[in-house]
Coordinates of C-alpha atoms in Angstrom, one line a residue:
Chain A
M1 CA 66.4 -47.7 -28.2
A2 CA 62.2 -47.6 -29.1
D3 CA 61.6 -51.4 -29.8
T4 CA 57.8 -50.5 -31.9
A5 CA 56.9 -53.9 -32.7
L6 CA 57.5 -55.1 -28.8
F7 CA 55.6 -52.2 -28.3
D8 CA 52.5 -52.5 -29.6
Y9 CA 52.6 -56.4 -28.6
A10 CA 52.6 -55.5 -24.6
C11 CA 50.1 -53.0 -26.1
R12 CA 47.7 -55.2 -27.2
L13 CA 48.3 -58.3 -23.9
G14 CA 47.7 -54.8 -21.2
D15 CA 44.9 -53.6 -23.2
D16 CA 42.7 -57.0 -23.3
S17 CA 43.5 -57.2 -19.4
L18 CA 43.4 -53.0 -18.2
I19 CA 39.4 -53.0 -20.3
L20 CA 37.8 -56.1 -19.3
G21 CA 39.3 -55.5 -15.5
Q22 CA 37.4 -51.9 -15.7
R23 CA 34.2 -53.9 -16.9
L24 CA 34.8 -56.3 -14.5
S25 CA 34.7 -53.4 -11.7
E26 CA 31.4 -52.2 -12.4
W27 CA 29.5 -54.9 -11.4
C28 CA 31.1 -54.0 -8.0
G29 CA 28.2 -53.7 -5.3
H30 CA 25.9 -54.3 -7.6
A31 CA 26.7 -58.2 -8.5
P32 CA 23.0 -60.7 -7.5
M33 CA 24.7 -61.6 -4.6
L34 CA 27.5 -60.6 -2.3
E35 CA 29.5 -64.3 -3.2
V36 CA 29.3 -63.3 -7.5
D37 CA 30.3 -59.8 -6.0
L38 CA 33.9 -60.7 -4.6
S39 CA 34.8 -63.6 -7.4
L40 CA 34.0 -60.9 -10.2
A41 CA 35.8 -58.3 -8.4
N42 CA 38.1 -60.7 -7.5
V43 CA 38.6 -61.3 -11.2
G44 CA 38.8 -58.0 -12.4
L45 CA 41.7 -57.0 -10.1
D46 CA 43.7 -60.3 -11.4
L47 CA 43.1 -58.5 -14.8
I48 CA 44.3 -54.8 -13.6
G49 CA 47.5 -56.6 -12.2
Q50 CA 48.0 -58.4 -15.3
A51 CA 47.6 -55.2 -17.4
T52 CA 50.6 -52.8 -14.4
H53 CA 52.8 -55.4 -16.0
F54 CA 52.5 -55.7 -19.7
L55 CA 52.2 -51.4 -19.5
K56 CA 55.2 -51.0 -17.7
L57 CA 56.4 -53.0 -20.4
A58 CA 54.9 -51.2 -22.9
G59 CA 56.4 -47.9 -21.7
E60 CA 60.2 -49.3 -21.4
A61 CA 59.7 -51.1 -25.1
E62 CA 58.4 -47.6 -26.2
G63 CA 61.0 -45.6 -24.8
K64 CA 59.6 -42.1 -24.5
G65 CA 59.4 -42.0 -20.2
R66 CA 55.5 -43.1 -20.6
D67 CA 54.7 -45.6 -17.7
E68 CA 51.6 -47.6 -17.3
D69 CA 49.7 -45.0 -15.6
K70 CA 50.3 -42.8 -18.7
L71 CA 49.6 -45.1 -20.7
A72 CA 46.5 -46.1 -18.9
F73 CA 45.0 -43.1 -18.7
H74 CA 46.9 -40.6 -20.8
R75 CA 45.9 -42.7 -24.2
D76 CA 42.5 -41.8 -26.1
V77 CA 41.0 -44.3 -27.6
L78 CA 42.2 -44.6 -31.1
D79 CA 45.6 -46.0 -29.5
F80 CA 44.2 -48.7 -27.1
K81 CA 45.1 -52.3 -28.8
N82 CA 42.4 -54.0 -26.9
C83 CA 40.0 -56.9 -28.8
L84 CA 36.7 -56.0 -29.4
L85 CA 35.6 -58.9 -27.0
V86 CA 36.1 -57.4 -23.7
E87 CA 35.2 -53.2 -24.3
Q88 CA 31.5 -55.1 -24.4
P89 CA 29.2 -54.1 -22.0
N90 CA 28.1 -56.3 -19.2
G91 CA 25.0 -56.8 -20.0
D92 CA 23.6 -59.0 -17.2
F93 CA 25.1 -60.9 -15.5
A94 CA 24.9 -64.1 -18.2
Q95 CA 26.2 -61.8 -20.9
T96 CA 29.3 -60.9 -18.5
I97 CA 29.9 -64.7 -18.1
A98 CA 29.7 -65.3 -22.1
R99 CA 31.9 -62.9 -22.6
Q100 CA 34.5 -63.9 -19.4
F101 CA 34.0 -68.1 -21.2
L102 CA 35.5 -67.1 -24.2
F103 CA 37.9 -64.7 -23.5
S104 CA 39.6 -66.7 -20.4
N105 CA 39.7 -69.6 -22.2
W106 CA 41.2 -68.6 -24.9
Q107 CA 43.8 -66.0 -22.3
E108 CA 44.6 -69.2 -20.6
L109 CA 45.9 -71.1 -23.6
L110 CA 47.6 -67.6 -24.7
L111 CA 49.2 -67.1 -21.1
R112 CA 50.6 -70.7 -21.3
E113 CA 52.7 -70.2 -24.3
L114 CA 54.1 -66.3 -23.5
C115 CA 55.0 -68.9 -20.3
K116 CA 58.1 -69.5 -23.3
S117 CA 58.9 -66.5 -24.8
T118 CA 62.2 -65.1 -25.3
N119 CA 61.2 -62.3 -23.4
A120 CA 61.8 -62.6 -20.1
T121 CA 59.5 -60.1 -18.5
V122 CA 56.5 -61.7 -21.1
A123 CA 57.5 -65.1 -19.8
A124 CA 57.9 -63.9 -16.3
V125 CA 53.9 -61.7 -16.4
A126 CA 52.6 -64.9 -17.9
Q127 CA 53.7 -66.9 -16.2
K128 CA 52.2 -65.3 -12.7
A129 CA 49.2 -64.5 -14.5
V130 CA 48.3 -68.1 -15.8
K131 CA 47.7 -69.0 -12.9
E132 CA 44.9 -66.8 -11.9
V133 CA 43.7 -67.0 -15.4
A134 CA 43.3 -70.9 -14.6
Y135 CA 41.0 -69.6 -11.9
H136 CA 38.9 -67.3 -14.3
A137 CA 38.5 -69.8 -16.9
R138 CA 37.5 -72.6 -14.5
L139 CA 35.2 -70.5 -12.7
A140 CA 33.2 -69.3 -16.4
N141 CA 32.8 -72.9 -17.2
E142 CA 30.9 -73.6 -13.9
W143 CA 28.7 -70.6 -14.8
M144 CA 28.0 -71.1 -18.2
V145 CA 26.9 -74.9 -17.2
R146 CA 24.8 -73.4 -14.0
L147 CA 23.5 -71.2 -16.2
G148 CA 23.0 -73.2 -19.2
D149 CA 21.6 -76.3 -17.6
G150 CA 19.6 -73.9 -15.0
T151 CA 16.7 -72.7 -15.0
A152 CA 14.3 -71.4 -18.4
E153 CA 15.5 -68.0 -17.6
S154 CA 18.8 -68.5 -17.2
R155 CA 18.8 -70.6 -19.9
D156 CA 17.7 -68.0 -22.4
R157 CA 19.5 -64.7 -20.8
L158 CA 23.0 -67.0 -21.6
V159 CA 22.0 -68.2 -25.0
N160 CA 21.8 -64.0 -25.5
G161 CA 25.0 -62.8 -24.3
L162 CA 26.4 -65.8 -26.0
D163 CA 24.6 -65.3 -29.0
W164 CA 26.4 -61.6 -28.8
M165 CA 30.0 -61.9 -27.4
W166 CA 30.2 -64.9 -29.9
R167 CA 31.4 -62.4 -32.8
F168 CA 34.0 -61.0 -31.6
S169 CA 35.7 -64.4 -31.0
D170 CA 37.1 -64.6 -33.9
E171 CA 39.4 -62.0 -33.4
L172 CA 41.3 -63.5 -30.7
F173 CA 43.6 -65.6 -33.5
E174 CA 44.1 -63.1 -35.3
A175 CA 47.8 -62.3 -36.0
D176 CA 49.2 -59.5 -38.2
A177 CA 52.1 -58.3 -40.3
A178 CA 52.5 -55.9 -36.8
I179 CA 53.5 -58.7 -34.8
E180 CA 55.0 -61.2 -37.1
P181 CA 58.7 -60.5 -36.4
L182 CA 57.7 -60.5 -33.1
I183 CA 56.0 -64.5 -33.4
A184 CA 59.5 -65.2 -35.7
S185 CA 61.7 -64.2 -32.8
G186 CA 59.6 -66.3 -30.5
V187 CA 58.8 -63.5 -28.4
A188 CA 54.7 -63.1 -28.9
C189 CA 52.1 -66.3 -30.0
D190 CA 51.0 -66.9 -32.5
A191 CA 47.4 -67.2 -31.9
R192 CA 45.9 -68.5 -34.9
K193 CA 47.8 -71.9 -33.5
L194 CA 45.5 -71.7 -29.8
R195 CA 41.7 -71.9 -31.9
P196 CA 42.0 -76.0 -32.5
E197 CA 42.7 -76.5 -28.2
W198 CA 39.7 -73.0 -27.5
D199 CA 37.5 -75.1 -30.1
V200 CA 37.4 -78.2 -27.9
R201 CA 37.3 -76.6 -24.6
I202 CA 34.4 -74.6 -25.8
A203 CA 32.6 -77.4 -26.6
R204 CA 33.4 -79.8 -23.9
V205 CA 31.7 -76.6 -22.0
L206 CA 29.0 -76.2 -23.9
K207 CA 28.2 -79.5 -24.2
D208 CA 27.8 -79.8 -20.2
A209 CA 25.7 -76.1 -20.3
T210 CA 23.4 -78.3 -22.8
L211 CA 24.3 -75.3 -24.9
E212 CA 24.5 -75.3 -28.8
R213 CA 27.6 -73.6 -30.5
P214 CA 26.5 -70.1 -32.2
K215 CA 25.7 -69.6 -35.8
A216 CA 28.6 -68.3 -37.6
R217 CA 28.4 -64.9 -38.3
R218 CA 30.8 -62.4 -39.7
A219 CA 33.5 -61.6 -37.3
T220 CA 34.0 -58.4 -36.1
V221 CA 37.5 -57.3 -36.0
G222 CA 39.4 -54.2 -35.9
G223 CA 40.3 -53.6 -32.0
R224 CA 44.6 -54.6 -32.3
K225 CA 44.6 -51.7 -35.1
G226 CA 42.6 -49.0 -32.5
H227 CA 39.1 -49.6 -34.1
H228 CA 36.7 -50.0 -31.9
S229 CA 32.9 -49.7 -31.0
E230 CA 31.5 -46.3 -29.3
H231 CA 31.6 -48.7 -26.1
L232 CA 35.3 -47.7 -25.8
G233 CA 34.9 -44.6 -25.3
H234 CA 32.6 -44.0 -22.8
L235 CA 34.5 -47.0 -20.5
L236 CA 37.6 -44.9 -21.0
T237 CA 35.5 -41.3 -20.1
E238 CA 34.5 -42.8 -16.8
M239 CA 38.1 -45.1 -16.6
Q240 CA 40.2 -42.0 -17.0
F241 CA 37.9 -39.3 -15.9
L242 CA 40.4 -38.4 -12.8
Q243 CA 43.0 -38.3 -14.8
R244 CA 41.6 -35.8 -17.5
A245 CA 40.3 -33.9 -14.6
Y246 CA 43.6 -33.4 -12.4
P247 CA 46.4 -34.5 -14.7
D248 CA 49.0 -35.9 -12.8
A249 CA 46.7 -36.1 -9.2
K250 CA 48.3 -38.3 -6.1
W251 CA 46.8 -39.3 -3.0
Chain B
M1 CA 15.4 -73.1 4.5
S2 CA 17.2 -75.4 6.2
K3 CA 16.3 -78.6 4.3
N4 CA 17.2 -77.4 1.2
N5 CA 20.7 -77.6 0.9
T6 CA 21.1 -79.3 -2.6
A7 CA 21.0 -77.4 -6.4
S8 CA 18.2 -79.7 -6.8
S9 CA 16.2 -77.6 -4.5
S10 CA 13.6 -76.2 -6.6
E11 CA 12.1 -74.2 -3.6
A12 CA 15.5 -72.5 -2.9
V13 CA 16.0 -72.0 -6.7
G14 CA 12.2 -70.6 -6.9
Q15 CA 12.2 -68.1 -3.9
K16 CA 15.9 -67.3 -5.5
I17 CA 17.5 -68.4 -2.0
W18 CA 21.0 -70.5 -2.3
P19 CA 21.4 -72.6 0.5
L20 CA 24.2 -71.7 3.0
W21 CA 27.8 -73.3 3.3
E22 CA 30.0 -73.5 6.2
V23 CA 34.1 -73.2 5.6
F24 CA 37.0 -74.3 6.4
I25 CA 40.7 -73.7 6.3
R26 CA 43.2 -75.3 6.8
A27 CA 46.1 -72.1 6.9
K28 CA 48.7 -74.7 6.5
N29 CA 50.0 -78.0 6.5
G30 CA 49.6 -79.5 9.7
L31 CA 47.0 -77.5 11.3
S32 CA 43.7 -78.3 11.1
H33 CA 40.6 -77.0 9.4
R34 CA 38.8 -74.3 11.7
H35 CA 35.6 -72.6 10.7
A36 CA 36.7 -69.6 9.7
G37 CA 32.3 -68.4 7.9
S38 CA 29.9 -69.4 5.4
V39 CA 28.7 -68.7 2.1
H40 CA 25.5 -68.9 0.0
A41 CA 26.3 -71.4 -3.4
A42 CA 24.2 -73.2 -5.7
D43 CA 26.0 -76.9 -5.2
A44 CA 29.3 -77.6 -3.8
K45 CA 31.3 -76.8 -6.3
M46 CA 30.3 -73.4 -6.7
A47 CA 30.2 -73.8 -2.7
L48 CA 33.7 -74.1 -2.7
E49 CA 34.7 -71.4 -5.1
A50 CA 32.4 -69.0 -3.5
A51 CA 34.5 -69.9 -0.1
R52 CA 38.1 -70.0 -2.3
D53 CA 36.8 -65.9 -3.7
T54 CA 35.6 -64.8 -0.4
Y55 CA 38.2 -66.1 2.3
T56 CA 41.3 -67.0 1.0
R57 CA 41.6 -63.7 -0.6
R58 CA 44.9 -63.1 1.8
M59 CA 46.7 -66.5 1.0
E60 CA 44.9 -68.0 4.6
G61 CA 45.1 -71.6 3.7
V62 CA 46.2 -74.1 1.9
S63 CA 42.5 -76.5 1.9
L64 CA 39.3 -75.1 2.2
W65 CA 36.3 -77.3 3.4
V66 CA 32.8 -76.7 2.2
V67 CA 29.8 -78.1 4.2
P68 CA 26.0 -77.4 4.0
S69 CA 25.0 -75.7 7.0
A70 CA 22.3 -78.1 7.3
A71 CA 24.3 -81.1 7.7
I72 CA 25.7 -79.7 11.1
V73 CA 23.9 -80.7 14.4
A74 CA 24.6 -78.3 16.9
S75 CA 23.7 -78.8 20.6
D76 CA 21.0 -77.1 22.5
P77 CA 22.5 -74.1 24.1
G78 CA 19.8 -74.6 26.8
D79 CA 21.3 -77.4 27.8
A80 CA 24.8 -75.7 28.6
A81 CA 24.6 -76.5 32.2
E82 CA 23.9 -80.4 32.1
L83 CA 26.4 -80.5 29.0
F84 CA 29.4 -78.1 30.1
E85 CA 29.4 -77.0 34.1
P86 CA 29.7 -80.3 34.9
A87 CA 34.1 -79.7 34.1
A88 CA 34.3 -76.6 35.8
D89 CA 35.1 -78.0 38.8
K90 CA 37.6 -80.7 37.8
V91 CA 41.1 -78.3 37.3
Y92 CA 42.8 -81.7 37.4
R93 CA 41.9 -82.6 33.8
H94 CA 44.3 -79.7 32.6
P95 CA 47.6 -80.4 32.4
T96 CA 48.5 -77.2 33.9
F97 CA 51.2 -78.6 35.9
Y98 CA 53.5 -79.3 32.9
V99 CA 56.0 -76.1 32.0
I100 CA 55.2 -75.9 27.9
P101 CA 58.7 -75.3 25.7
E102 CA 58.2 -71.6 24.7
N103 CA 59.1 -73.1 21.0
I104 CA 56.3 -75.3 20.8
K105 CA 53.2 -73.3 19.4
N106 CA 49.7 -74.1 17.6
I107 CA 48.7 -76.2 21.0

């Protein structure tokens, strides 16, 4: 039987990882140093692996025979449920790190809670992924300090990148009617409850990086409903090109 | 560049060159760390993360060391004759007269 709430929730989890993984893969071959190139690609691959598991679960919950590849490559932009933060362009390396910093610290807290999910698949994926994401957060946090407390140029770039990404952070802590039943049944995590610990973590790293917390601005939201920035369409055009041109191609 | 192995080296930063670090990996508990290669990184902590990302992606190990490359003192290849050749004819120093049981690994 179709479980539309679980389908929606698993798409949110999977799409966050998928889209950010795709974004990070854009750095492949372009990062400032070989070591950085590898580390960004590693993070991207971890995320795409998570997306595979969550989208497979989504397909099963939907019960219409769509697997993870169908969901990744044959959905159009309005059907993607990722948060707006992950679809933001890479910008420069500092902007990429600012995005990773905000996201990974949130995702680690989220997955830690999802390890206790009453849905066995969600819990199992979370238990595997939480170790990967703990490292992503650590890597991003270290880079925040190196760039923020680095040269005048690295600091300027990071301040600008963080200022852009910050407006998308409130969306991470939303909970809406669509997933309330899942929160009640212990399948989903109430993201609103993650905010205090996230704020503490963010503040600690910003302090080490000698940076101010960016000014609060009106939050930009809508990703969970499929209302995306124009950037996502361009990303999908590239990511889905092969499957659009040669549907169900195999190699 | 070999003189600059800390993040505070303004010369290295100014040249946009990060110092080099040698990476050692312990494959499993009980074995010694072995040299795997090297990475560029601005400081020790980042060197450890670069080493993790570069050399342990396929479950190569359980422990990592990074050492500033500049801290390694190497023998001079030109001294090889006096350092190493005298050992060549001292076959009695090799424990080759013992049979090593087949189930003993890593010797």
